[in-house]
Coordinates of N, CA and C in Angstrom, one line a residue:
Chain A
X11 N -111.0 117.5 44.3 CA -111.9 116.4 43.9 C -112.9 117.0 42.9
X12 N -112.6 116.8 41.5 CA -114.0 117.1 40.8 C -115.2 116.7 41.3
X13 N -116.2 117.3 40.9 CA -117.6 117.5 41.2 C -118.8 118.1 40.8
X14 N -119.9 117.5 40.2 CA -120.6 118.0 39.7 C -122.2 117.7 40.3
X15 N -122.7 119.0 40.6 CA -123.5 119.1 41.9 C -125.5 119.4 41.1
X16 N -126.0 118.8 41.5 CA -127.8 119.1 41.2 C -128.7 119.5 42.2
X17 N -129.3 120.0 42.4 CA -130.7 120.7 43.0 C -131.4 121.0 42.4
X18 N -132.5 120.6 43.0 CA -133.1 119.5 43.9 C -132.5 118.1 44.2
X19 N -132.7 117.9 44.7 CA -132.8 116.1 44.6 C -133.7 115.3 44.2
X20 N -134.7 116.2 44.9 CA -136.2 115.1 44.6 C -137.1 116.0 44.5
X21 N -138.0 116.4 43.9 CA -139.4 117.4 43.3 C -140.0 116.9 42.6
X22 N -141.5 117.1 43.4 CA -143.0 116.8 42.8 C -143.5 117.7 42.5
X23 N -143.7 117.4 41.3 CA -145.0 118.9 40.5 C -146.0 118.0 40.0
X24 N -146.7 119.2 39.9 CA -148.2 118.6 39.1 C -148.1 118.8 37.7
X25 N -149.1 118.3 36.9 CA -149.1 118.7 35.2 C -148.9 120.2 35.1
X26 N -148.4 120.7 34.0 CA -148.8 122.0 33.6 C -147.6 122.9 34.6
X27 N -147.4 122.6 35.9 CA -146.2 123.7 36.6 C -145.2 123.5 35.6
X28 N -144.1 124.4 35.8 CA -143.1 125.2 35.6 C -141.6 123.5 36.1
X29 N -140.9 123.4 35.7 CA -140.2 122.7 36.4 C -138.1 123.6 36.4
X30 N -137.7 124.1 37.3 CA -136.0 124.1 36.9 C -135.3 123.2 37.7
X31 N -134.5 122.5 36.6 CA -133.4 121.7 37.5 C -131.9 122.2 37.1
X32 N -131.5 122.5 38.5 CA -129.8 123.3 38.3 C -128.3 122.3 38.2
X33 N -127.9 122.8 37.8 CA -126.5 121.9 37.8 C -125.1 122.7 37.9
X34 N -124.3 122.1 38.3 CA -123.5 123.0 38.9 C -121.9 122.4 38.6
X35 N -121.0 122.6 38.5 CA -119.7 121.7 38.6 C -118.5 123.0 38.5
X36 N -117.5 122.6 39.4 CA -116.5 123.7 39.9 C -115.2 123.4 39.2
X37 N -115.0 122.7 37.6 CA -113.7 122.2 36.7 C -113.9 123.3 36.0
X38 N -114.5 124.2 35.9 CA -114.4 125.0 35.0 C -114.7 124.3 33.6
X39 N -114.9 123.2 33.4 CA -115.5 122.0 32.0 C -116.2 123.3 30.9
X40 N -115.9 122.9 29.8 CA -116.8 123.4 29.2 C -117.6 123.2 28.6
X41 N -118.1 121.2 28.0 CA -119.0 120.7 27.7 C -119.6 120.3 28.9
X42 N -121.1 120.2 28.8 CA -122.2 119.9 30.3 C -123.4 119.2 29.6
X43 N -123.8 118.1 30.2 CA -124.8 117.8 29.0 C -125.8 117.4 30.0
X44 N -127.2 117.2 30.2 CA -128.5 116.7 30.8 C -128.7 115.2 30.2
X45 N -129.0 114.5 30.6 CA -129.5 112.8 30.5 C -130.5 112.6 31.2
X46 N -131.7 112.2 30.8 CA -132.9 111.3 31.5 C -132.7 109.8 31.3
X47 N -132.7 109.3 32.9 CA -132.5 107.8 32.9 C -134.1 107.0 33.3
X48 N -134.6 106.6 32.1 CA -135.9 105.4 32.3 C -135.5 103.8 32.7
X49 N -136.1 103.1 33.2 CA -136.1 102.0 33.8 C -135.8 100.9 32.4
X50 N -135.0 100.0 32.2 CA -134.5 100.0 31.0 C -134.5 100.5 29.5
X51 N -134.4 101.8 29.5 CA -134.3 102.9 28.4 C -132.6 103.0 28.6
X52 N -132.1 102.9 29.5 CA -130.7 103.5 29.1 C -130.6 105.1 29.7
X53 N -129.6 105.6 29.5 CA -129.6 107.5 29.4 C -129.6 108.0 27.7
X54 N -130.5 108.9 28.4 CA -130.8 109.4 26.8 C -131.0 110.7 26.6
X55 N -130.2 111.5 26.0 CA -129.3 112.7 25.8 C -130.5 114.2 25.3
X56 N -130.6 114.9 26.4 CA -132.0 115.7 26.0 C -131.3 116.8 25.3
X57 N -130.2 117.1 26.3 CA -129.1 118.7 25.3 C -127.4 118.6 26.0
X58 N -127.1 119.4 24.5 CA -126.0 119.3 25.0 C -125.4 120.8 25.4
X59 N -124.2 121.3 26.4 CA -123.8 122.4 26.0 C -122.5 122.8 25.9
X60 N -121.6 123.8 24.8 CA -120.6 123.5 24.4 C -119.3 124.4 25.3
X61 N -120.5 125.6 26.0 CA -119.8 126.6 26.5 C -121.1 127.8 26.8
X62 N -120.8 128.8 27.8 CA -122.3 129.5 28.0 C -122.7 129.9 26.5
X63 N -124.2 130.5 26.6 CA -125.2 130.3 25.2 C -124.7 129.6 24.0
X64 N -123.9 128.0 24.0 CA -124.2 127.5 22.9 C -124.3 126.3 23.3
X65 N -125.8 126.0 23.3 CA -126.2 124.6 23.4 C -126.6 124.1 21.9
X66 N -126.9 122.8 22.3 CA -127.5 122.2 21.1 C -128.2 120.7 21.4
X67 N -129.2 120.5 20.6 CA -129.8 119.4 21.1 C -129.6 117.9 21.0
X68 N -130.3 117.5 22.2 CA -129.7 116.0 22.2 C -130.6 115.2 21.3
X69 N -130.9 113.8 21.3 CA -131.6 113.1 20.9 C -133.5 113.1 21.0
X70 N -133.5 114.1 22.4 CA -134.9 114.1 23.0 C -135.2 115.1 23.4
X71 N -135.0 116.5 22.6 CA -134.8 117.6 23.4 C -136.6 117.8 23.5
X72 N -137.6 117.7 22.6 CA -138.9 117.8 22.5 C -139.9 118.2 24.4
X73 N -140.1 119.4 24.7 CA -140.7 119.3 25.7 C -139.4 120.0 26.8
X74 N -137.9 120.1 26.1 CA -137.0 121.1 27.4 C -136.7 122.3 26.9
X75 N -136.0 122.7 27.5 CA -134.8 123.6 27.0 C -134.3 124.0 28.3
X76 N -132.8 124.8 27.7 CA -131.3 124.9 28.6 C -131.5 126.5 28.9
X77 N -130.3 126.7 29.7 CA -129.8 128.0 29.7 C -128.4 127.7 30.6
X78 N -127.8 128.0 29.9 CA -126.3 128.1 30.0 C -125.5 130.0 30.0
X79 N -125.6 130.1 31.3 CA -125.4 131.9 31.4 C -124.1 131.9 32.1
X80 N -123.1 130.6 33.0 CA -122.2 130.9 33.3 C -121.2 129.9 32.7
X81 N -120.3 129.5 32.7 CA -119.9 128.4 32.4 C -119.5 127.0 33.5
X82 N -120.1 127.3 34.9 CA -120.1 126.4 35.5 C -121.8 126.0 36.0
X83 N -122.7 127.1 35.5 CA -123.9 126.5 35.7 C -125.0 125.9 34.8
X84 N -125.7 124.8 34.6 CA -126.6 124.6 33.9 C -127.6 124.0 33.7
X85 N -128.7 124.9 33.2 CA -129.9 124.6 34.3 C -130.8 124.0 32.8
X86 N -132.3 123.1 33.7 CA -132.7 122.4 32.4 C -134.3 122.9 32.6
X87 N -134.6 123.5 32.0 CA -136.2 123.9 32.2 C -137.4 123.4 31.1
X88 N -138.4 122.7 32.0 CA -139.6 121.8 31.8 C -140.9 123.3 31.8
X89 N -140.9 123.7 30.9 CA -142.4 124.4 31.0 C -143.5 123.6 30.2
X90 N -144.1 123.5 31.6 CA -145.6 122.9 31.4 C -145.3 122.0 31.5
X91 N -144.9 121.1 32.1 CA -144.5 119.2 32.6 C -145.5 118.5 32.4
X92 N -145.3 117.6 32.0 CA -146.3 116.5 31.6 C -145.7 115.3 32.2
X93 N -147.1 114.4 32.4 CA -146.4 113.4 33.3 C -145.6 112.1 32.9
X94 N -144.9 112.3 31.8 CA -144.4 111.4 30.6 C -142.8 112.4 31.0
X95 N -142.8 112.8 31.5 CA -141.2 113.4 31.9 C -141.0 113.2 33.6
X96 N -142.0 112.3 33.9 CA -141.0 111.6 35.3 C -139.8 111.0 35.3
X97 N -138.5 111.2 35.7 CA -138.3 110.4 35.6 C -136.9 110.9 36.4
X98 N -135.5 110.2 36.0 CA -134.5 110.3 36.6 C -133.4 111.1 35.9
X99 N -133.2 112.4 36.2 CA -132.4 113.6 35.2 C -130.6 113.5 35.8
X100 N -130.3 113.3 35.2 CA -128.3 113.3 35.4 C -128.0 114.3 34.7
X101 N -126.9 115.8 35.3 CA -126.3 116.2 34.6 C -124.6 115.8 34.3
X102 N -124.0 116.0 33.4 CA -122.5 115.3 33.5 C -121.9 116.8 33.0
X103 N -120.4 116.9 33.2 CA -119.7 117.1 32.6 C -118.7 116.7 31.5
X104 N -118.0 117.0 30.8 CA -116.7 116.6 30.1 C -115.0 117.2 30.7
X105 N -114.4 115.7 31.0 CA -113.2 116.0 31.9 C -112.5 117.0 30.9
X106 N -112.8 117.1 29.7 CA -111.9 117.9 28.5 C -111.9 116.6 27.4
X107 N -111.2 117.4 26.4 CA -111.2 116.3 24.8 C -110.1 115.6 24.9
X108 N -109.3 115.4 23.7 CA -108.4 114.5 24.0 C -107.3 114.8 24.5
X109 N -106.7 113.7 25.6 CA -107.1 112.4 24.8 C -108.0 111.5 26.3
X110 N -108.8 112.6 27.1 CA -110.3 111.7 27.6 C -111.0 112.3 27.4
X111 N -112.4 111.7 27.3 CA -113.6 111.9 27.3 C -114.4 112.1 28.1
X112 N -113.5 111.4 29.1 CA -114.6 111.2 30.7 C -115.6 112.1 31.2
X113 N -117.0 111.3 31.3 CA -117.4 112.5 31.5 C -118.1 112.3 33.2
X114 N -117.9 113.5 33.8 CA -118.5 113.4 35.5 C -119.8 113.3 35.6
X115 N -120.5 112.7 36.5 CA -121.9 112.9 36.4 C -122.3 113.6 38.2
X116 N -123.3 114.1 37.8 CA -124.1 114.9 39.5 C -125.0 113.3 39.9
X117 N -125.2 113.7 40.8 CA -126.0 112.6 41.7 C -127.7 112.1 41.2
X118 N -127.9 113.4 40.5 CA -129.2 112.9 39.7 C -130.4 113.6 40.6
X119 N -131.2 114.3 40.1 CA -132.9 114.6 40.2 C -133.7 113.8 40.0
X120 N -134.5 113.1 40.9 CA -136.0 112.3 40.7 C -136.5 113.3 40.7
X121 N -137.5 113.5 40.1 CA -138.5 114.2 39.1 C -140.0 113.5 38.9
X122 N -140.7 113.9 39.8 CA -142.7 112.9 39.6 C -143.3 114.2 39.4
X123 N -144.0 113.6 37.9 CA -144.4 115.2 37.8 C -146.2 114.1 38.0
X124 N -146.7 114.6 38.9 CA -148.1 114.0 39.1 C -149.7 114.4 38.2
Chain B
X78 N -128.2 108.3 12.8 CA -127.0 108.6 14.0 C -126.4 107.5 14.5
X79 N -125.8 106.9 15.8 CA -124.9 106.1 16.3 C -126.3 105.2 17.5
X80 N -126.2 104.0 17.1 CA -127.0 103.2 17.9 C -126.3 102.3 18.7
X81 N -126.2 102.2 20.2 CA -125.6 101.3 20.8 C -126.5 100.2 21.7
X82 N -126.5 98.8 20.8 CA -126.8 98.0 21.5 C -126.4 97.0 22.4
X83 N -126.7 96.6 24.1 CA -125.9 95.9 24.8 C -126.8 95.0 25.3
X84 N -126.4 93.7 24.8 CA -126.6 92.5 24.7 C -127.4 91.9 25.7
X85 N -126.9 92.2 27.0 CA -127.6 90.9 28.4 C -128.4 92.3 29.1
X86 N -129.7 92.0 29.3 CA -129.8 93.2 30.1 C -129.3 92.8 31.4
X87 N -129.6 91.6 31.9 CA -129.1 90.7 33.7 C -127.5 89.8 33.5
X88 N -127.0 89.5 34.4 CA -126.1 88.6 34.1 C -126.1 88.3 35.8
X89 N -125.9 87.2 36.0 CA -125.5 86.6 37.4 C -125.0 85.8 37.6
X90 N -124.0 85.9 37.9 CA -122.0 85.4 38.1 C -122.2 84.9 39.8
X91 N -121.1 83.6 39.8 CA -120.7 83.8 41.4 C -119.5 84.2 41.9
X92 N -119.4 84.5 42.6 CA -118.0 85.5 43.1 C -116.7 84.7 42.8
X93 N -115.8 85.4 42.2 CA -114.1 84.5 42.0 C -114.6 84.2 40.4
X94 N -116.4 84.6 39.6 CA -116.3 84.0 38.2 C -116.2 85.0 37.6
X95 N -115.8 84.9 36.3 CA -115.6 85.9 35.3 C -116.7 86.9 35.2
X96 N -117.5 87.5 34.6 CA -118.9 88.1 33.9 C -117.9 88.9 32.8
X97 N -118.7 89.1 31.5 CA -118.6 89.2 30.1 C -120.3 90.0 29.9
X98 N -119.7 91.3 29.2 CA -121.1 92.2 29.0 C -120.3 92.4 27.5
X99 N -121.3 92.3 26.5 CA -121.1 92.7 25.1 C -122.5 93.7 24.3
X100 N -121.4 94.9 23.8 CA -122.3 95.8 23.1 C -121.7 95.7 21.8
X101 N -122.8 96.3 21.0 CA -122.5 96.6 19.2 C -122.8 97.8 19.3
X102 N -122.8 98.3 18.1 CA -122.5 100.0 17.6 C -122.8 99.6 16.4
X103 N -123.1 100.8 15.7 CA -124.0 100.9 14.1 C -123.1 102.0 13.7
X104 N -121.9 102.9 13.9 CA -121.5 104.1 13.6 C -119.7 103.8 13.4
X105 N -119.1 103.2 11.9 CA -118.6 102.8 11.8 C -117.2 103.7 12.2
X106 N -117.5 105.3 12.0 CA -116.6 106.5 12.4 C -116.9 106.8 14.3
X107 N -117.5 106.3 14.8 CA -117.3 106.0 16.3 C -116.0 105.5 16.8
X108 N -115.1 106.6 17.8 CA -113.9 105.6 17.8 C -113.5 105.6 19.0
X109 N -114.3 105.9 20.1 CA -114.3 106.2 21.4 C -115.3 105.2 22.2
X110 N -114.9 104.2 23.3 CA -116.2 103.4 23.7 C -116.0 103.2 25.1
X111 N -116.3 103.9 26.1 CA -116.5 104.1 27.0 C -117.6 103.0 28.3
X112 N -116.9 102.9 29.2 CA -118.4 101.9 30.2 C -118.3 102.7 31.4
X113 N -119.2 102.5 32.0 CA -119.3 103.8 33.2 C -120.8 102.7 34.3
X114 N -120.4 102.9 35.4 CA -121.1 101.7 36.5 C -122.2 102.3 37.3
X115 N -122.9 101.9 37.6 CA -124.3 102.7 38.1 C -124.3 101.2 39.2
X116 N -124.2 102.0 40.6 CA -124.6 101.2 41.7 C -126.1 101.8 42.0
X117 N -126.5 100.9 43.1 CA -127.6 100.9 43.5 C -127.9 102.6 43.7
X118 N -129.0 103.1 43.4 CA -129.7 104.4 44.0 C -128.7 105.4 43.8
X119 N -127.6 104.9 43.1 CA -126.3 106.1 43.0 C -126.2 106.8 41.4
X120 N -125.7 107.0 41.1 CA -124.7 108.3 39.6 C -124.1 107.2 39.0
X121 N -123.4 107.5 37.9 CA -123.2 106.8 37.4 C -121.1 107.3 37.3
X122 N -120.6 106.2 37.5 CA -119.2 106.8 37.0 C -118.3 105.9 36.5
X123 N -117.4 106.5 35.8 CA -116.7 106.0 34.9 C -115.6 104.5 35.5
X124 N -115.5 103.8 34.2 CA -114.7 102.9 34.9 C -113.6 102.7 34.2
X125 N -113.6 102.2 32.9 CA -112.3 102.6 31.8 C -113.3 102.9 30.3
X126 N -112.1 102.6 29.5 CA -112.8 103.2 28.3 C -111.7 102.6 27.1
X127 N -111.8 102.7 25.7 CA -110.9 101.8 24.7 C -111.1 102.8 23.5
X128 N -110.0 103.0 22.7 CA -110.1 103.9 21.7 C -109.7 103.0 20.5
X129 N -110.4 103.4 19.5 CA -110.1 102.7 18.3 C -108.9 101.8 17.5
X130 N -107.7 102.7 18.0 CA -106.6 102.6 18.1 C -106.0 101.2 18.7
X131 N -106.6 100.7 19.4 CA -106.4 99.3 20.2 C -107.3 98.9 19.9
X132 N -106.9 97.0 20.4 CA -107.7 96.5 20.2 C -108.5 95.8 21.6
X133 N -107.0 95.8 22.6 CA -107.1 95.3 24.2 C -107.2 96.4 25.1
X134 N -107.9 96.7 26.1 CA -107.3 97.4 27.2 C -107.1 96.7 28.3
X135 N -106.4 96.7 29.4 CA -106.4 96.1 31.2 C -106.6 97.3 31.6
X136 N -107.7 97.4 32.8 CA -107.0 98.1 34.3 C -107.2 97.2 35.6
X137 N -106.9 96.5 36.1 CA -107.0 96.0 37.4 C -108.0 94.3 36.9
X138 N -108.9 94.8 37.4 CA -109.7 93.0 37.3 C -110.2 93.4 35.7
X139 N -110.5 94.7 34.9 CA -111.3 94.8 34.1 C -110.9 94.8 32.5
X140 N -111.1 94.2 31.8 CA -110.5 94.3 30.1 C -111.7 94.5 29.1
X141 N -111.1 95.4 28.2 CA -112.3 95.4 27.7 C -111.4 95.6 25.9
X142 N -112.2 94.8 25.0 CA -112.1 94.4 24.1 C -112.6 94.4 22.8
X143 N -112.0 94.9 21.9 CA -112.6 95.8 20.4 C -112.9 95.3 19.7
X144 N -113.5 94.6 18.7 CA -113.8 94.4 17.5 C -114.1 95.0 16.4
X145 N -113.3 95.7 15.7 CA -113.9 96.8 14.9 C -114.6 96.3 13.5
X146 N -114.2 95.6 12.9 CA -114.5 94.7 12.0 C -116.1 94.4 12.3
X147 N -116.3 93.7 13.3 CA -117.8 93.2 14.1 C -118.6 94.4 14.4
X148 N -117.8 95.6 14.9 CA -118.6 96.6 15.1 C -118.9 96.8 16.8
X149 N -118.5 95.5 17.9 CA -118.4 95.1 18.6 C -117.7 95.3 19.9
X150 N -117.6 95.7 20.7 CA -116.6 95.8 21.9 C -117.7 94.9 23.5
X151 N -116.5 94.5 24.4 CA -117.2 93.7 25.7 C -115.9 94.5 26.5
X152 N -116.9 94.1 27.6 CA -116.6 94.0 29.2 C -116.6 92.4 29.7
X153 N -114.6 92.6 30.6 CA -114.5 91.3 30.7 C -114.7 91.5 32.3
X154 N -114.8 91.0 33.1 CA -114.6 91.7 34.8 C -114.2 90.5 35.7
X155 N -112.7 90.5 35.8 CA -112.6 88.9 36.4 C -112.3 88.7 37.3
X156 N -112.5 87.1 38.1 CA -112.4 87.5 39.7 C -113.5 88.1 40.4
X157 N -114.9 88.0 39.9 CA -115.8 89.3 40.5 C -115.6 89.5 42.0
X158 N -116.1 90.3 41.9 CA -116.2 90.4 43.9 C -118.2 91.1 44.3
X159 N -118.4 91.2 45.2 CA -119.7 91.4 45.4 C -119.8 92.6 45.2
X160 N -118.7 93.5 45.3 CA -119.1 95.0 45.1 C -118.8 95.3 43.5
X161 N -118.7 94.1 42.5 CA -119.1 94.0 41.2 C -120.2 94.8 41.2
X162 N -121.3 94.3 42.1 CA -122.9 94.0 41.4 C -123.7 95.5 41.0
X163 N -123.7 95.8 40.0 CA -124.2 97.2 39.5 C -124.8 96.8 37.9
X164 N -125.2 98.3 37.5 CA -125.8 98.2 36.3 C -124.5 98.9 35.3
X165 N -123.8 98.1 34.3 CA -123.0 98.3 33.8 C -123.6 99.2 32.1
X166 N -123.2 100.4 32.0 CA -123.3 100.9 30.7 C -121.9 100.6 29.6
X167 N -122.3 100.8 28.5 CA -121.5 100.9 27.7 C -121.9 101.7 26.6
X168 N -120.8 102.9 25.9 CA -121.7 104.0 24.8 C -120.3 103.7 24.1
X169 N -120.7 104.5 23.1 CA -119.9 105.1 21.9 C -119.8 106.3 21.7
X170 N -118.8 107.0 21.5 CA -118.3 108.4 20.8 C -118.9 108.6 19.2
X171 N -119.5 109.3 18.5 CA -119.4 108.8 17.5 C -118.6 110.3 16.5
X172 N -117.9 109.7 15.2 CA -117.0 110.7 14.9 C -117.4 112.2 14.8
X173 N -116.4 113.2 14.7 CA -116.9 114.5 14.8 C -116.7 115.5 16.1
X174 N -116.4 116.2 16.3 CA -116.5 117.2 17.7 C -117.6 117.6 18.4
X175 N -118.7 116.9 18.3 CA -119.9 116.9 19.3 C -119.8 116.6 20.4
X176 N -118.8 116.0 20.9 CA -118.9 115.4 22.2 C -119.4 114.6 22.5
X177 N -121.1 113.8 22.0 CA -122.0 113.0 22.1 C -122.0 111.4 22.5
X178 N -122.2 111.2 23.5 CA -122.1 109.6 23.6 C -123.6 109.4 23.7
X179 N -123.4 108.0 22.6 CA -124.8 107.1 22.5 C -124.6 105.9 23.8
X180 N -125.7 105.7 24.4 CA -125.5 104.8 25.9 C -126.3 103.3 25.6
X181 N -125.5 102.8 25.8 CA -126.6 101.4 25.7 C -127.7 101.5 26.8
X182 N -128.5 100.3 26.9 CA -129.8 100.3 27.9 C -129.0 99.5 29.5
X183 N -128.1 99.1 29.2 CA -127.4 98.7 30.9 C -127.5 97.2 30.6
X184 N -126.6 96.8 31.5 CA -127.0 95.8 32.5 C -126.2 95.3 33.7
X185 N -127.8 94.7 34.1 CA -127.4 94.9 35.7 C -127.2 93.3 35.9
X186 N -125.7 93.7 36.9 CA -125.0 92.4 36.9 C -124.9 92.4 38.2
X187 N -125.1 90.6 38.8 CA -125.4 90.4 39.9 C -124.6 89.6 40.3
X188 N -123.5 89.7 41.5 CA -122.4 88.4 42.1 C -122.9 88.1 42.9
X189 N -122.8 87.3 43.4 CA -123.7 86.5 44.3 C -122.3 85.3 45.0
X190 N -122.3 85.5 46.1 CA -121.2 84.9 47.2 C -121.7 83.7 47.8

């Protein structure tokens, strides 16, 4: 059964801490991408990654960045959080290219940065 | 870049009725359009998906339907049942090897028995 796994689940920080959220998935995938989900915003694409150290940015990368050091882990780091990055983080995978797209998603990080 | 806009953000159906969710796309080399279901407090996962190449797809109660001309593709979902009721996405692929899907803003569709 594929799967793609996050920790924390749930974490409160204050302004200015440090924030990591991990992601995890056991297909050996080699695209992995981060999404923040806002209350009708939709998901919206902060990075993408293609394989370990090559990411690239999503739509909203302003305020993250990646690290991609294995090819099943991938982690999203907030230095210095502000409280405009509350919100609801999904990592996914990609089932592979063609001919699907599908992509898995982890259960998701609530995120209140206070 | 690739903009996907979807139409109803609510929709509320009664159970045995049809519900119809329609999105547009701005990315005329987009050839991949995927919908993916977000239940209550849950992840989101995939449900089917339609490649440029067609115009119809079926799987089970669900069809979903292209318009490339319009720029256009819907979700048809028929027969609903109550474990319909979720927030339905729909994105776009857009052309090139990025991988990238653009996501519409959802909507959350409600059956009601």
């Amino acid at each position: 059964d594929m799967k793609v796994t996050q920790m924390p689940r749930y974490l409160i920080k204050r302004m200015g801490e440090n924030v990591l959220l991990e992601c995890g998935q056991d297909m050996s995938h080699e695209t992995m991408y981060w999404y923040r989900q806002d209350p009708g915003l939709g998901l919206q694409l902060i990075y993408i990654s293609y394989d370990v150290d090559s990411n690239s940015e999503g739509d909203i990368p302003k305020g993250y960045r990646v690290s991609r050091k294995k090819r099943e882990h991938f982690s999203l780091i907030l230095d210095s959080a502000k409280t405009n990055q509350t919100s609801v983080y999904f990592c996914a995978s990609l089932l592979g290219d063609i001919p699907s797209y599908e992509q898995y998603f982890g259960p998701g990080t609530r995120l209140t940065v206070l | 870049g690739e903009k996907v806009e979807q139409h109803e953000s609510t929709l509320s159906v009664r159970e045995g009725d049809s519900a119809v969710i329609n999105c547009t796309y701005t990315d005329t080399a987009s050839s991949y359009f995927p919908w993916y279901k977000q239940e209550a407090g849950k992840s989101l996962h995939f449900v089917i998906d339609i490649r440029s190449n067609v115009d119809r797809k079926q799987s089970q109660r669900l069809i979903v339907l292209l318009d490339k001309k319009a720029k256009r593709f819907s979700l048809h979902i028929t027969a609903t049942q109550p474990e319909d009721s979720a927030i339905y996405f729909c994105a776009a692929r857009s052309g090139g090897s990025n991988a990238k899907l653009t996501f519409g803003k959802g909507t959350k569709l409600s059956v009601k028995s």
